Amino acid sequence: MAKVDVVVPCYNYGRYLVDCVRSVLDQSIKDVRVLVIDDASSDDSLEVAKRLSALDWRVEVVTHGRNLGHIATYNEGIERADSDYFLLLSADDMLVPGALERAIEVLAKNPDVVLTYGECVSWHDELPIPRIEPTQRYTWSRHDLLKEICTTGTNVVPTPTAIARTSVQKAIGGYRALLPHAGDMEMWLRFAANGSVARIKAVQAIYRKHPNAMSNAYFAEAMSDYSQRQLAFDSFFEEYEHRLSSSHRLSGVARGALADHVFRCGITLLRQGRPKDGVRLIQEAMRIDRRLRYLPPVWQLFKLPSAEGRQRALSAVRVGVSHMLGRRRGALSGSQRKRGGGSGEEAT
C-alpha cells in the first residue's frame, strides 16, 4: 500500500490549521502522515498542532526554537519525508475529497510520471468554505510542463495540488534560498526536466486568498515578482543547460514571455494614471529581453484610452531604447579603445 507524506509548514496560521489538517486526514487514502512544522509561531499554532496530534496518531509535530523562514522549513520537510509520495501543503490551504487517491493512482500506474497536479479553487476566507463533492470519474494526461511554463513566463501549477514522487523530489533537491517568491516555479521546471508530468483534470485543492487591497505596494511587488521569475529561469537553465537539448531555445522563449508580461504590466500602470511606475516597467521589459529595444510591441500602446497615455508610453519606449542603445555604444567604444591599446595618450 502506497504511503504519503503531507508536510504542512506553519507560521502564525493556527486559525487555519484545523481545516487544513482535517482535509488531509479525511482523504480516502488512510496511510498518510501529516507533518506539521511550526516555524516559531507567535500565535497558538503549536498548541493547535499538538491537539491535532493527540487526536490522531498520523499527525506529527516539529517545532523550531527560532524562525527559520519558509524555504528552510520546506527543505526540512523534504529531508524528513520517507514515504512513496510527497505533498507540501500550506497551513491555510486544503485538499478536496479524493485528491490523494487520484494522484496516487496516476503515479502508481505510471512509473515515468514524477509529478502530478490538478485544478484548484480559489476562495476568499470571508466566504463560506466551498463544498467540492467527491468524484470517482476523472481524466488525466501527460503534459509538457517545461514548454508551458517557458511559453507563458509564469507558474501554471497550483502548488497545493502538486503531489510528487518522493524519490525524485529528494534526487533533484530542495528549494533555492535565492528564490523566496518563485521557488515553486523553478521546482516544477526541475521536475519536468527529470520525467513526465501528469495534469489531472479535476479539482484537487482549495487555495485560500487573503484580503490584499491593490495599493502603491503593487508596483514593488510586481517588480519583485518579475525579478524572481527571471532569476528562477536563469537558475534553472544554468543548471540544466547541458542536460536539455532545447535549453537555449526555451531560455529565449521564457525571457520573451516574461518581458511581455512586464511590458503589459507597464501599460496597465499607465492606464491607471501612474506614469512613473509604468515607464519603469516598460524599461525593465527591454532590459529582460533585448529584442524589445529594436522591436517593441507598440501595438500594446493602442490599448490606452487616451492620446496622452499613448504619448507617455511611446516616450517611455523611446527613452528605454535610447538608454539601452546608449549603453551599447558606450560598451562598444570601450572595447574599441582596448583594441586600440587603451587610452588615447597611451596610443600616441
XYZ file of C-alpha atoms in Angstrom:
348
model
C 0.000 0.000 0.000
C 1.404 3.380 -1.047
C 2.166 5.844 1.711
C 2.013 9.636 1.531
C 3.783 12.363 3.482
C 1.968 15.695 3.622
C 4.197 18.397 5.087
C 2.350 21.421 6.496
C 4.683 24.384 7.147
C 3.005 26.762 9.575
C 3.829 30.249 10.756
C 1.082 32.108 12.635
C -1.665 30.222 10.804
C -3.137 28.498 13.840
C -6.634 29.711 12.926
C -6.465 27.767 9.629
C -4.593 24.669 10.772
C -7.568 22.504 11.778
C -9.270 22.879 8.375
C -6.014 22.121 6.563
C -5.060 19.023 8.549
C -8.629 17.666 8.600
C -8.780 17.926 4.809
C -5.814 15.521 4.663
C -6.914 13.102 7.377
C -10.370 12.783 5.804
C -8.930 11.554 2.486
C -9.860 8.070 1.291
C -6.150 7.170 1.436
C -5.567 6.411 5.106
C -1.861 5.552 5.025
C -0.838 9.185 5.288
C 1.417 11.102 7.643
C 0.804 14.784 8.291
C 3.970 16.520 9.438
C 3.224 19.971 10.841
C 6.389 22.086 11.084
C 5.787 25.139 13.235
C 8.311 27.850 12.412
C 8.383 29.526 15.842
C 4.861 30.970 15.544
C 3.813 33.686 17.974
C 0.119 32.690 17.862
C -1.494 29.412 19.009
C -0.259 27.354 16.029
C 1.857 25.000 18.126
C -0.954 24.364 20.630
C -3.410 23.643 17.808
C -0.943 21.285 16.136
C -0.351 19.385 19.390
C -4.098 18.999 19.936
C -4.479 17.575 16.431
C -1.599 15.186 17.078
C -3.201 13.997 20.325
C -6.420 13.209 18.429
C -4.814 11.317 15.528
C -1.530 9.394 15.592
C -0.951 10.209 11.913
C -0.205 13.838 12.829
C 3.369 14.600 13.877
C 4.610 17.971 15.080
C 8.037 19.564 14.735
C 8.760 22.985 16.184
C 11.560 25.485 15.685
C 13.130 27.389 18.556
C 13.522 30.394 16.271
C 12.011 31.427 12.967
C 13.964 29.901 10.073
C 11.792 31.156 7.209
C 9.656 29.262 4.739
C 12.411 27.999 2.425
C 14.339 26.324 5.256
C 11.065 24.898 6.599
C 10.099 23.487 3.189
C 13.506 21.847 2.838
C 13.312 20.351 6.297
C 10.024 18.756 5.276
C 11.658 17.265 2.177
C 14.521 15.889 4.288
C 12.095 14.273 6.756
C 9.901 12.705 4.066
C 10.247 8.922 3.811
C 7.020 7.818 2.113
C 6.391 6.946 -1.539
C 4.738 10.268 -2.336
C 5.076 13.818 -1.086
C 2.981 16.974 -0.866
C 3.853 20.373 0.573
C 0.583 21.941 1.722
C 0.386 25.443 3.165
C -1.416 25.621 6.502
C -4.065 27.924 5.041
C -4.931 25.664 2.070
C -6.982 22.445 1.891
C -7.276 19.284 -0.154
C -10.626 18.276 -1.627
C -12.064 14.757 -1.161
C -10.313 12.139 -3.291
C -7.314 14.324 -4.185
C -4.665 11.958 -2.835
C -6.349 8.881 -4.272
C -6.465 10.342 -7.774
C -2.834 11.454 -7.722
C -1.533 8.207 -6.260
C -3.451 6.132 -8.783
C -1.750 8.003 -11.630
C 1.703 7.817 -10.018
C 1.415 4.129 -9.078
C 0.353 3.003 -12.559
C 2.843 5.176 -14.472
C 6.438 4.907 -13.228
C 7.614 7.602 -15.664
C 5.382 10.210 -14.006
C 7.317 12.157 -11.372
C 4.781 14.888 -10.564
C 1.010 15.305 -10.709
C -1.034 18.450 -10.396
C -4.641 19.428 -10.905
C -7.165 22.201 -10.749
C -7.538 24.469 -7.762
C -10.459 26.522 -6.451
C -9.562 29.990 -5.150
C -11.506 31.052 -2.102
C -11.669 34.256 -0.071
C -11.755 33.307 3.583
C -14.538 35.754 4.441
C -16.863 33.486 2.423
C -18.143 30.007 3.385
C -15.778 27.150 2.515
C -16.768 25.835 -0.930
C -18.114 22.286 -0.995
C -16.413 20.086 -3.579
C -18.244 16.799 -3.984
C -16.116 13.632 -4.294
C -15.750 12.390 -7.859
C -14.784 8.902 -8.948
C -14.509 9.813 -12.624
C -11.636 11.941 -13.845
C -9.195 12.143 -16.723
C -5.524 12.960 -16.848
C -2.845 13.469 -19.474
C 0.907 13.767 -19.719
C 1.725 17.429 -20.070
C 4.706 19.323 -21.488
C 5.029 21.454 -18.394
C 8.502 22.710 -19.257
C 7.256 24.161 -22.521
C 4.130 25.720 -20.951
C 5.975 27.485 -18.131
C 8.520 28.881 -20.569
C 5.859 29.897 -23.089
C 3.724 31.677 -20.507
C 6.589 33.002 -18.390
C 4.730 32.148 -15.214
C 3.912 29.344 -12.785
C 0.981 27.312 -14.084
C 0.978 24.673 -11.329
C -1.312 25.323 -8.339
C 1.106 24.451 -5.547
C -1.473 22.834 -3.193
C -2.190 20.252 -5.912
C 1.423 19.258 -6.673
C 1.903 15.678 -5.454
C 5.330 14.241 -6.255
C 7.269 11.021 -6.216
C 9.407 11.371 -3.084
C 12.489 9.655 -4.541
C 12.602 12.185 -7.380
C 11.983 15.096 -5.006
C 15.000 14.072 -2.973
C 17.114 13.486 -6.088
C 16.516 16.948 -7.568
C 16.962 18.685 -4.216
C 15.154 21.302 -2.203
C 14.004 24.860 -2.718
C 16.548 27.555 -3.571
C 17.261 30.132 -0.884
C 17.706 32.838 -3.543
C 14.106 32.270 -4.746
C 11.806 33.014 -1.794
C 8.950 34.064 -4.124
C 9.485 31.923 -7.234
C 10.902 28.738 -5.752
C 7.846 26.678 -6.633
C 8.015 27.559 -10.353
C 11.704 26.690 -10.503
C 10.982 23.421 -8.667
C 8.369 22.379 -11.245
C 10.862 23.118 -14.030
C 13.296 20.696 -12.410
C 10.627 18.001 -12.074
C 9.641 18.447 -15.733
C 13.278 18.033 -16.778
C 13.511 14.723 -14.897
C 10.406 12.844 -16.011
C 6.809 13.043 -17.151
C 4.306 15.382 -15.514
C 0.624 14.451 -15.304
C -2.168 17.012 -15.242
C -5.274 15.692 -13.504
C -8.445 17.213 -14.900
C -10.252 17.514 -11.592
C -10.305 19.925 -8.666
C -7.593 18.792 -6.248
C -7.319 21.604 -3.696
C -8.706 24.841 -2.316
C -6.376 27.837 -2.293
C -7.193 30.443 0.317
C -6.893 34.056 -0.791
C -6.327 36.665 1.889
C -7.667 40.209 1.529
C -4.969 42.280 -0.162
C -6.107 45.636 -1.500
C -4.294 46.974 -4.551
C -2.150 49.885 -3.453
C 1.162 51.551 -4.135
C 2.776 48.374 -2.816
C 1.613 46.691 -6.037
C 4.448 48.212 -8.058
C 7.142 46.997 -5.663
C 5.513 43.560 -5.527
C 5.307 43.388 -9.316
C 8.977 44.329 -9.731
C 9.975 41.739 -7.123
C 7.817 39.069 -8.764
C 9.285 39.654 -12.215
C 12.827 39.743 -10.837
C 12.235 36.480 -9.000
C 10.786 34.784 -12.063
C 13.724 35.880 -14.177
C 16.105 34.587 -11.504
C 14.188 31.288 -11.407
C 14.572 30.810 -15.149
C 18.248 31.807 -15.013
C 18.916 29.396 -12.151
C 17.172 26.513 -13.893
C 18.781 26.970 -17.308
C 22.210 27.443 -15.771
C 21.877 24.062 -14.051
C 20.236 22.232 -16.967
C 21.991 23.960 -19.876
C 23.852 20.802 -20.914
C 21.141 18.326 -19.939
C 18.386 19.626 -22.219
C 18.893 19.829 -25.973
C 16.273 22.571 -26.171
C 17.607 24.663 -23.274
C 18.895 27.569 -25.398
C 15.645 27.880 -27.353
C 13.421 27.536 -24.269
C 15.505 30.067 -22.359
C 14.877 32.617 -25.101
C 11.171 31.793 -25.165
C 10.934 32.234 -21.388
C 12.747 35.559 -21.464
C 10.459 36.836 -24.211
C 7.297 35.721 -22.404
C 8.406 37.321 -19.134
C 9.324 40.573 -20.878
C 5.892 40.621 -22.497
C 4.286 40.290 -19.042
C 6.354 43.184 -17.713
C 5.602 45.374 -20.730
C 1.851 44.753 -20.404
C 2.013 45.487 -16.680
C 3.703 48.786 -17.507
C 0.870 49.618 -19.913
C -1.662 48.758 -17.173
C 0.009 51.170 -14.755
C -0.033 53.894 -17.391
C -3.754 53.306 -17.834
C -4.154 53.708 -14.080
C -2.516 57.138 -14.252
C 0.825 56.055 -12.786
C 3.293 57.187 -15.472
C 6.486 56.901 -13.415
C 5.904 53.272 -12.433
C 4.608 52.384 -15.886
C 7.675 53.813 -17.605
C 9.990 51.905 -15.273
C 8.288 48.621 -16.064
C 8.437 49.246 -19.814
C 12.157 49.913 -19.493
C 12.532 46.804 -17.319
C 10.874 44.746 -20.070
C 13.522 45.998 -22.512
C 16.238 45.008 -20.090
C 14.851 41.476 -19.711
C 14.505 40.886 -23.444
C 16.919 42.915 -25.567
C 14.860 42.247 -28.687
C 12.278 44.732 -27.391
C 14.837 47.516 -27.782
C 14.650 47.110 -31.526
C 11.118 45.830 -31.998
C 8.942 46.861 -29.005
C 5.288 45.688 -29.061
C 3.960 49.176 -29.746
C 0.540 47.733 -30.653
C 0.044 47.376 -26.891
C 0.044 51.171 -26.670
C -3.257 51.407 -28.531
C -4.973 49.739 -25.563
C -4.508 53.006 -23.694
C -7.748 55.017 -23.684
C -6.274 58.490 -24.116
C -3.879 60.125 -26.525
C -1.946 61.460 -23.520
C -1.457 57.952 -22.139
C -0.304 56.662 -25.526
C 2.153 59.541 -25.787
C 3.559 58.753 -22.311
C 4.013 55.114 -23.243
C 5.616 55.949 -26.578
C 8.007 58.314 -24.802
C 8.866 55.513 -22.370
C 9.680 53.219 -25.270
C 11.851 55.899 -26.886
C 13.668 56.595 -23.621
C 14.172 52.906 -22.992
C 15.536 52.275 -26.463
C 17.815 55.335 -26.310
C 19.074 54.325 -22.869
C 19.842 50.778 -23.921
C 21.450 51.821 -27.208
C 23.488 54.439 -25.356
C 24.848 51.795 -23.016
C 25.620 49.579 -26.000
C 27.516 52.384 -27.773
C 29.453 53.023 -24.580
C 30.409 49.395 -24.319
C 31.455 49.288 -27.978
C 33.564 52.429 -27.555
C 35.249 50.894 -24.557
C 36.110 47.737 -26.442
C 37.456 49.761 -29.369
C 39.716 51.726 -27.021
C 41.035 48.465 -25.608
C 41.765 47.129 -29.092
C 43.492 50.419 -29.855
C 45.851 49.992 -26.932
C 43.986 51.694 -24.116
C 43.680 55.453 -23.676
C 44.439 57.995 -26.369
C 47.580 59.164 -24.553
C 48.993 55.663 -24.416
C 48.233 55.144 -28.136
C 50.395 58.139 -29.074
